[in-house]
PDB file of C-alpha atoms and ligand atoms in Angstrom:
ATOM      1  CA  UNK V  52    -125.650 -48.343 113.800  1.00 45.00           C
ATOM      2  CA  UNK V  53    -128.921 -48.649 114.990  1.00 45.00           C
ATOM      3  CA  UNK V  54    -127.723 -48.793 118.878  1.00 51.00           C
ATOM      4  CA  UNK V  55    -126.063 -45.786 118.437  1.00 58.00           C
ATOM      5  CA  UNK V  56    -128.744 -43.837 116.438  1.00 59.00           C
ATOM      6  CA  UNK V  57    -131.832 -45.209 118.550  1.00 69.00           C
ATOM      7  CA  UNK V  58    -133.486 -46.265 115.615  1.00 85.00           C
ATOM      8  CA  UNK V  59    -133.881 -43.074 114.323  1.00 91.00           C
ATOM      9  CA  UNK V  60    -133.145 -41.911 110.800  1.00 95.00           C
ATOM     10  CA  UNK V  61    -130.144 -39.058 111.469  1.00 94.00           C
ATOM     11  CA  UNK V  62    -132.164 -36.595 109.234  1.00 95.00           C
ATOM     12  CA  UNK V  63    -135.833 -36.879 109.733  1.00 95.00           C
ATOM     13  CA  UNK V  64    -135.693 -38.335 113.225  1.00 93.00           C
ATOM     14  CA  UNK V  65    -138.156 -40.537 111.656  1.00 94.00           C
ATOM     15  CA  UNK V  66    -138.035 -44.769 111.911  1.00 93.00           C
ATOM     16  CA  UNK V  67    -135.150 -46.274 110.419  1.00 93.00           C
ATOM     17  CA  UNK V  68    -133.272 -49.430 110.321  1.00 89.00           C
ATOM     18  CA  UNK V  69    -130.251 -47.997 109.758  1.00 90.00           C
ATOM     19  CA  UNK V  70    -128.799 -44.095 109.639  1.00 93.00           C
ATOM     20  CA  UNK V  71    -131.292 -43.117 107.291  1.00 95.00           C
ATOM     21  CA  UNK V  72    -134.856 -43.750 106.864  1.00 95.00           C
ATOM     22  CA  UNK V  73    -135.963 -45.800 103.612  1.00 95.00           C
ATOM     23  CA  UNK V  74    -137.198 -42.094 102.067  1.00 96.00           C
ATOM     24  CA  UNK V  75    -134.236 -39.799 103.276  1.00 96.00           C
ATOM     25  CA  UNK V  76    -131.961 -42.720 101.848  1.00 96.00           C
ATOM     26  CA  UNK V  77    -134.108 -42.641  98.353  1.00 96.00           C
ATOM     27  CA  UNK V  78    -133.136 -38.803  98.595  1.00 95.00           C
ATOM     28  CA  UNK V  79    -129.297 -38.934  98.386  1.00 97.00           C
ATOM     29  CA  UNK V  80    -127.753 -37.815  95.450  1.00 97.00           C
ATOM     30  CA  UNK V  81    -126.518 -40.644  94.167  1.00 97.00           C
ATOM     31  CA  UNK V  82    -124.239 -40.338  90.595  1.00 96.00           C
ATOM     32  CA  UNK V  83    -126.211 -41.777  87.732  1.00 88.00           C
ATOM     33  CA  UNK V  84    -125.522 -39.497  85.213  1.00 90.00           C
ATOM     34  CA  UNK V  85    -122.187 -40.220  82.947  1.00 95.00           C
ATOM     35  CA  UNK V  86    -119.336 -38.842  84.347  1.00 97.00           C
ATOM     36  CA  UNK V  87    -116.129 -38.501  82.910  1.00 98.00           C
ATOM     37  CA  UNK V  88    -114.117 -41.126  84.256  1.00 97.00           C
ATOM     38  CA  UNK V  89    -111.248 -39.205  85.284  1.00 98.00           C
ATOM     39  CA  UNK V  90    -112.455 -36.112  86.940  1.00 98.00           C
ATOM     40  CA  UNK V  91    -115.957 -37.434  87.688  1.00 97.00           C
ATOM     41  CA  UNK V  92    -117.898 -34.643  86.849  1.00 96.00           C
ATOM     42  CA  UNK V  93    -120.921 -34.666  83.817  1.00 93.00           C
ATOM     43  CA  UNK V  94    -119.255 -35.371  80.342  1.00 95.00           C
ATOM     44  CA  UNK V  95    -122.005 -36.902  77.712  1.00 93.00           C
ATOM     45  CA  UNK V  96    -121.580 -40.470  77.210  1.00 95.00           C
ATOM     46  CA  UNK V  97    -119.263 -40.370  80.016  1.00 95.00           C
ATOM     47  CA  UNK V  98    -115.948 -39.708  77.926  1.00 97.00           C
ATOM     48  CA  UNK V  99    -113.046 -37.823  78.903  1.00 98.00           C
ATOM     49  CA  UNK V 100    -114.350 -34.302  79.861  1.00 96.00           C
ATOM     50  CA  UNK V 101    -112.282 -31.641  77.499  1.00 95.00           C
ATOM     51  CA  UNK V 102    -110.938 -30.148  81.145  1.00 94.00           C
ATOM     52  CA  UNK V 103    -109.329 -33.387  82.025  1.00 97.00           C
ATOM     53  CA  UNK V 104    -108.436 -33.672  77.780  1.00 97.00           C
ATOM     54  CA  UNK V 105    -106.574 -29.906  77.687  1.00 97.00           C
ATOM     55  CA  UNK V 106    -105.184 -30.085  81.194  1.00 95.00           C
ATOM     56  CA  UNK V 107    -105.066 -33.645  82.057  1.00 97.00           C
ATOM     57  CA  UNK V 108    -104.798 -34.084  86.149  1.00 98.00           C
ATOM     58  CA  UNK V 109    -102.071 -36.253  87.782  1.00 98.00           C
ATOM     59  CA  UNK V 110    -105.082 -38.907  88.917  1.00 98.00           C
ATOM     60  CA  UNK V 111    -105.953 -41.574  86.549  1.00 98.00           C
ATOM     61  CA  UNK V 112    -109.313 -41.867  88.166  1.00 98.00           C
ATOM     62  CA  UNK V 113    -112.159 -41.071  89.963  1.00 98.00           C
ATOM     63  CA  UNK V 114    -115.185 -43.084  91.724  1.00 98.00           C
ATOM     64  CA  UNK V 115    -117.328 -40.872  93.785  1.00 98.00           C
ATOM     65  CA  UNK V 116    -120.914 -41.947  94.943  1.00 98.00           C
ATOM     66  CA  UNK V 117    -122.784 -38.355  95.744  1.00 98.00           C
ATOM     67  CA  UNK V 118    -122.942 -35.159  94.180  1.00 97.00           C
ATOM     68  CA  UNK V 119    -122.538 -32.791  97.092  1.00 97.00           C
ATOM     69  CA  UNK V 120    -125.832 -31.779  97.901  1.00 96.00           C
ATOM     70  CA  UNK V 121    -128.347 -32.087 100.284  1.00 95.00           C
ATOM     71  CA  UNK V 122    -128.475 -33.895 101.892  1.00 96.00           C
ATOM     72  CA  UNK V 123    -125.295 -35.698 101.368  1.00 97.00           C
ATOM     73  CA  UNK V 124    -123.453 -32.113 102.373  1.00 97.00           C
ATOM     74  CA  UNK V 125    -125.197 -32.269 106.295  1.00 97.00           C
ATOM     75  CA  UNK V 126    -123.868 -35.965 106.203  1.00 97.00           C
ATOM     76  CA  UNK V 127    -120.344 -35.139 105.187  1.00 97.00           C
ATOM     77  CA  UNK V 128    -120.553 -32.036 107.608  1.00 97.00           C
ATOM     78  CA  UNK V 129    -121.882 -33.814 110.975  1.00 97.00           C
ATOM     79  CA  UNK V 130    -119.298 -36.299 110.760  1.00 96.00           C
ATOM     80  CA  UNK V 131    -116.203 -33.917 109.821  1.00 95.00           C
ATOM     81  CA  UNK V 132    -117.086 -30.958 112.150  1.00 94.00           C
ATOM     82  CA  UNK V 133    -119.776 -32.304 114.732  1.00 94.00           C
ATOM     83  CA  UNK V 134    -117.195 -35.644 114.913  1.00 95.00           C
ATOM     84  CA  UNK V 135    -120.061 -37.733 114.470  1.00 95.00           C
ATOM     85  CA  UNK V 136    -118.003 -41.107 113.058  1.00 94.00           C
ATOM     86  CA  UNK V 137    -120.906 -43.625 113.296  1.00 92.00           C
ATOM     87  CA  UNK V 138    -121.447 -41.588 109.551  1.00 96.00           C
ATOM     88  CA  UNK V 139    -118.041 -42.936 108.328  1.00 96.00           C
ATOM     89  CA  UNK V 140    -119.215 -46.413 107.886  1.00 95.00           C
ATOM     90  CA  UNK V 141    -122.072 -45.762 105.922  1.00 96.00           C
ATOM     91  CA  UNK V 142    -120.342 -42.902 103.760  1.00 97.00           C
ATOM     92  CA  UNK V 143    -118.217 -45.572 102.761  1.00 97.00           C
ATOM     93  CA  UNK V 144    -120.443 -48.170 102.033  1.00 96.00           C
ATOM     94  CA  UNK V 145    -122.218 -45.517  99.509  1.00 97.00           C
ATOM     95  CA  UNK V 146    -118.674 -46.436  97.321  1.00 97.00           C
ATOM     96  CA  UNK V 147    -119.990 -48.741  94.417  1.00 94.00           C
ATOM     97  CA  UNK V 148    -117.178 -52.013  95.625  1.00 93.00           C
ATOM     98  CA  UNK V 149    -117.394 -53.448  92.326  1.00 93.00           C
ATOM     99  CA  UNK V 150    -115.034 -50.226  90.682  1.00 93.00           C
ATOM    100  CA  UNK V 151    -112.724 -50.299  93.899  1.00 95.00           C
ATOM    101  CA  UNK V 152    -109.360 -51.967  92.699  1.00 95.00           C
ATOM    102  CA  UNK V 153    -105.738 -51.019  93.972  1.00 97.00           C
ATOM    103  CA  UNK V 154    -102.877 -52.494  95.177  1.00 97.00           C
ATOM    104  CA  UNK V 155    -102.221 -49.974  97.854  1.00 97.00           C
ATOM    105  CA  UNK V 156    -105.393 -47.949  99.805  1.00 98.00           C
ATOM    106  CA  UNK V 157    -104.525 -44.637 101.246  1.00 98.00           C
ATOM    107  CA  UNK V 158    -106.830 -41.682 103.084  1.00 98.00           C
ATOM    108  CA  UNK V 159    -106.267 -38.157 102.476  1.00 97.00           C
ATOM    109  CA  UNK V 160    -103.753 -37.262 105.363  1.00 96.00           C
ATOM    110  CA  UNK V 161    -104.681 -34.096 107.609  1.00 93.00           C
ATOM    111  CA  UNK V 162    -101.634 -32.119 109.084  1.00 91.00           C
ATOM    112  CA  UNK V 163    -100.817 -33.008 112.037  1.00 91.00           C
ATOM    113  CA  UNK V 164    -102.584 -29.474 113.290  1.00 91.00           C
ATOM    114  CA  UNK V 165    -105.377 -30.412 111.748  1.00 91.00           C
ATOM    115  CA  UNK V 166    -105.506 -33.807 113.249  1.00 93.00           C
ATOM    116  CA  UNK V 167    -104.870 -32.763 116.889  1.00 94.00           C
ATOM    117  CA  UNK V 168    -107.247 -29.752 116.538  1.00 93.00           C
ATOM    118  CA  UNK V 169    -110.033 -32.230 115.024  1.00 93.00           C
ATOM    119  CA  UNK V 170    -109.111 -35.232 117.144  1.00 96.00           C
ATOM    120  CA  UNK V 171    -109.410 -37.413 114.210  1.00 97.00           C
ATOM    121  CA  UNK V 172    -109.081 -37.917 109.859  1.00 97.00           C
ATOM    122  CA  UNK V 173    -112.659 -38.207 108.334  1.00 97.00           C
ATOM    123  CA  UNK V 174    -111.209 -39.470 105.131  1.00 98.00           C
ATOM    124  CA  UNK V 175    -109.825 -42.540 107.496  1.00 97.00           C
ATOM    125  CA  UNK V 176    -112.932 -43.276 109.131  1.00 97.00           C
ATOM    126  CA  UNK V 177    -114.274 -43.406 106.213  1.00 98.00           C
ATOM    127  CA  UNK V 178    -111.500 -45.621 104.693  1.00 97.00           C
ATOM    128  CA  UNK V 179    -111.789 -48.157 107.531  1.00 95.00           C
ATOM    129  CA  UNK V 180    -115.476 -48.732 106.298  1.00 91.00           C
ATOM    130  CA  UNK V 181    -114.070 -50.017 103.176  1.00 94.00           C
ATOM    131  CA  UNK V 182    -112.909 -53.213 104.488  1.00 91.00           C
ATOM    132  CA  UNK V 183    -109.637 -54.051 103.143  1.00 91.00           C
ATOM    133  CA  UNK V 184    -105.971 -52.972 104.382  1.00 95.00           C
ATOM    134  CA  UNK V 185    -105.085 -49.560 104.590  1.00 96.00           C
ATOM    135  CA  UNK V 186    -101.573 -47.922 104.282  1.00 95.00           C
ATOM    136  CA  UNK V 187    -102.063 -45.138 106.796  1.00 93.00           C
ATOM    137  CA  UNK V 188     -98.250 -44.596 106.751  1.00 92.00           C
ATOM    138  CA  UNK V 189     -97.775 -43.792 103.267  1.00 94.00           C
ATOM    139  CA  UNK V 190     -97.975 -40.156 102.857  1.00 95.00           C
ATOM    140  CA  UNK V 191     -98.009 -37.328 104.992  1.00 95.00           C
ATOM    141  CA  UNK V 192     -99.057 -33.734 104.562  1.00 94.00           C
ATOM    142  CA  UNK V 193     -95.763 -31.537 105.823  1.00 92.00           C
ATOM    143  CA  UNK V 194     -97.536 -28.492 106.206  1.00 87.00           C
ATOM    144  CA  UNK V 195    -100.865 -27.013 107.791  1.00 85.00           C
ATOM    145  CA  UNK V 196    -102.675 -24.988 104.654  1.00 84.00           C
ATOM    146  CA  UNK V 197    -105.619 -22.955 105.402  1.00 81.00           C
ATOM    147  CA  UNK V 198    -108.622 -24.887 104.646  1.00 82.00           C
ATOM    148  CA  UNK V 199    -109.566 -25.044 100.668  1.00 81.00           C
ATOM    149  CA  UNK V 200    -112.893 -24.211 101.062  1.00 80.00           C
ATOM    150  CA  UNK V 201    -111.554 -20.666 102.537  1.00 81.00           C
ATOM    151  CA  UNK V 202    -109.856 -19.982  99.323  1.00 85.00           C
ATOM    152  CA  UNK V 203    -111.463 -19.165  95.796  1.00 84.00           C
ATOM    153  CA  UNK V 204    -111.009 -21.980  93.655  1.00 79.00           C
ATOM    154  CA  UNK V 205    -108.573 -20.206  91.355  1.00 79.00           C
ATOM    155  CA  UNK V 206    -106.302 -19.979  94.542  1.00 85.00           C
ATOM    156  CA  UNK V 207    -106.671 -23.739  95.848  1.00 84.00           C
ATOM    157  CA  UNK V 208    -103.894 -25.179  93.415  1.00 85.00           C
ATOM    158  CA  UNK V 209    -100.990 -22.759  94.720  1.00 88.00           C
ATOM    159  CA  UNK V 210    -102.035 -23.856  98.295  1.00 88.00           C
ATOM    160  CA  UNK V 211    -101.514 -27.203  98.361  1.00 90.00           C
ATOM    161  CA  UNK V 212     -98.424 -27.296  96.117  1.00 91.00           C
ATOM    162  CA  UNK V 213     -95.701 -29.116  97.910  1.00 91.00           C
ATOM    163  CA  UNK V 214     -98.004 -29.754 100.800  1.00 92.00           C
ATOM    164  CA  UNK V 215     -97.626 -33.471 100.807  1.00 96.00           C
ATOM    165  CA  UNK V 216     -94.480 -35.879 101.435  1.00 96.00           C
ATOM    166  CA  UNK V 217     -94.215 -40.049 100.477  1.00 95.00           C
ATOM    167  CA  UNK V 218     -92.577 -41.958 102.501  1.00 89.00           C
ATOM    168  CA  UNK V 219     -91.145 -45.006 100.266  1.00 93.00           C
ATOM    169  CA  UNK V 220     -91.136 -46.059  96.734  1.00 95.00           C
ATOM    170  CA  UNK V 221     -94.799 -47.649  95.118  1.00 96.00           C
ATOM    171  CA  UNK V 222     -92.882 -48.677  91.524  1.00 94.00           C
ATOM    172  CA  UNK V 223     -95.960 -49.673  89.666  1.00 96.00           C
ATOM    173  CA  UNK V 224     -98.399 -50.043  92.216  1.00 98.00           C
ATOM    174  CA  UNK V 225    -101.917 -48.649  91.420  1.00 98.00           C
ATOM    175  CA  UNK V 226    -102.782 -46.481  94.826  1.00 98.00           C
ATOM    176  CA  UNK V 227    -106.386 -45.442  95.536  1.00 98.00           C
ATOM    177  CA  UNK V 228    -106.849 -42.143  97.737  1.00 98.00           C
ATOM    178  CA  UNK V 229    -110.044 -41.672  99.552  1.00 98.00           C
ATOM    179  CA  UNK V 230    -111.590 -38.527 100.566  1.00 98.00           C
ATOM    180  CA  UNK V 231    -114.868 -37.528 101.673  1.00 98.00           C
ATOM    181  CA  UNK V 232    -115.415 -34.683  99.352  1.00 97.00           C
ATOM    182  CA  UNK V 233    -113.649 -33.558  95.806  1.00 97.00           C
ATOM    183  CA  UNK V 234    -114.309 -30.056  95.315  1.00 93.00           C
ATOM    184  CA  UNK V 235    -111.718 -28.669  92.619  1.00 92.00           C
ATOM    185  CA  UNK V 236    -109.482 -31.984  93.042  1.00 95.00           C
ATOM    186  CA  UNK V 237    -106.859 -29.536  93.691  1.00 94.00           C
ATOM    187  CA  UNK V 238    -105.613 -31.467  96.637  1.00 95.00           C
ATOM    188  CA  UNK V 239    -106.168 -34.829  95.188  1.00 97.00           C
ATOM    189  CA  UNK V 240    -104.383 -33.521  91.779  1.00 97.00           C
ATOM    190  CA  UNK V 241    -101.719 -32.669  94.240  1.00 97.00           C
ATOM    191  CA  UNK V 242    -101.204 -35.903  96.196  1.00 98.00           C
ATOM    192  CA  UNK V 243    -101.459 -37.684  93.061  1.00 98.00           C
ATOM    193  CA  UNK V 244     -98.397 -35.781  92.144  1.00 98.00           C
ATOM    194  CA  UNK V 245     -96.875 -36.921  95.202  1.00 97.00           C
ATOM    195  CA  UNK V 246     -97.478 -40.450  94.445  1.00 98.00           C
ATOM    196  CA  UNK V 247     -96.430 -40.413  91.211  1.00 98.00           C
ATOM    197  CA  UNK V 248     -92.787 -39.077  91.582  1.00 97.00           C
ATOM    198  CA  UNK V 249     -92.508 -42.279  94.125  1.00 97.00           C
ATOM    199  CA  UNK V 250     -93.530 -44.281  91.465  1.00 98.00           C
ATOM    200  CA  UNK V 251     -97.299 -44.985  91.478  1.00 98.00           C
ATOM    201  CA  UNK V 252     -98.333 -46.293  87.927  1.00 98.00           C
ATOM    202  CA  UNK V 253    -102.100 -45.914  88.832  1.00 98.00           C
ATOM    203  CA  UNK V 254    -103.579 -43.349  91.385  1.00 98.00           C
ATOM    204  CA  UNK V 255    -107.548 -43.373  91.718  1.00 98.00           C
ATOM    205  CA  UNK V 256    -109.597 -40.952  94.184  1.00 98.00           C
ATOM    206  CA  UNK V 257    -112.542 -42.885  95.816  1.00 98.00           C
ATOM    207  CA  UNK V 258    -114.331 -39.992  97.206  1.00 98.00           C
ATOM    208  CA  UNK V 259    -117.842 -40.000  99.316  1.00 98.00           C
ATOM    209  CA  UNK V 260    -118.913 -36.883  97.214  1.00 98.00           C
ATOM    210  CA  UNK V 261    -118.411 -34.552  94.423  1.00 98.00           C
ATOM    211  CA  UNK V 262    -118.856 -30.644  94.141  1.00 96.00           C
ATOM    212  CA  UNK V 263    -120.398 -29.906  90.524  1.00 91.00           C
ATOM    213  CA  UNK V 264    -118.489 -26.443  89.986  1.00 82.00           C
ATOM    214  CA  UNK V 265    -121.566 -23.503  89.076  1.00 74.00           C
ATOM    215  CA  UNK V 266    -122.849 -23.766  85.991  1.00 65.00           C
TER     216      UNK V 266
HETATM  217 ZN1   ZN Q  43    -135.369 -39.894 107.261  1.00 65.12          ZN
HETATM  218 ZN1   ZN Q  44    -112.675 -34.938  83.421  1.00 65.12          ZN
END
């Protein structure tokens, strides 16, 4: 890290040991607050929220370590559309490795589109970080949708419905999915689908960061 950032803290330019400086790192957004364990976003006491109560998601889980803001966001951003991976590692070490249990660890697949237009899978990088085997293989996403964050959020279910394929059975294994950002969970909601017609008994979202929808 520190050959390839100089020493430099990646937002402030100031010294650092590693990406950030001590003060840009005490900045991130890190979740403190209770979150509702399934969906991850605010619920008091951190019970089930009364979204994931009336409409319960396909996901069992959710661990995410920022809310997306800055300056988490220009982290997330410089490594998925400036392709600056050195990030990955340290996105992923933000993941609290005490709540991290699965049998079977996945990343968010791109289309392949996606993948040749961006050269690489953000949500893999940031996988890698995590240290333990990864099942690369496991799903893949059959069809390019445009990107979520084009759509309104009432739109984002409809467009990732049947986007994403499984290639063998996971009877009873728990699977953990990791993404960089959750935003609606649409997506995730939808994999999770995926996964669980093939079987999975468990299916957690580790995620980098969370979108808090407006208040
Ligand atoms: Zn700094
Ligand atoms: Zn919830």
């Amino acid at each position: 890290m520190r050959f390839l950032f100089g020493g430099s803290c990646f937002l402030c330019r100031g010294a650092a040991r590693g990406v950030l400086c001590a003060d840009c790192d005490a900045e991130l957004p890190r979740l403190a607050q209770p979150l509702c364990p399934r969906c991850a976003l605010a619920s008091p006491g951190g019970a089930l929220c009364g979204r994931c109560l009336a409409e319960p998601p396909h996901y069992d889980a959710t661990v995410a370590a920022l809310a997306y803001e800055f300056p988490a966001d220009v982290l997330i951003h410089a490594l998925k559309f400036r392709g600056e991976l050195a990030l990955a590692p340290f996105l992923g070490s933000l993941l609290p490795k005490e709540r991290l249990e699965a049998d079977v660890v996945m990343a968010m697949p791109l289309s392949s589109e996606r993948l040749r237009e961006r050269g690489f899978n953000q949500a893999v990088e940031i996988a890698r970080a995590l240290g333990r085997p990864l099942d690369l293989g496991l799903c893949t996403k059959t069809r390019s949708t445009p990107a979520q964050t084009d759509l309104p959020w009432s739109e984002r279910r409809r467009n990732v419905r049947g986007a994403f394929a499984c290639g063998r059975s996971l009877a009873g294994a728990a699977v953990a999915v990791v993404d960089d950002v959750m935003t609606t969970g649409a997506t995730l909601d939808e994999i999770a689908k995926t996964l669980k017609a093939a079987g999975a008994a468990r299916v957690t979202n580790w995620v980098v960061a969370r979108t808090f929808p407006p208040a």
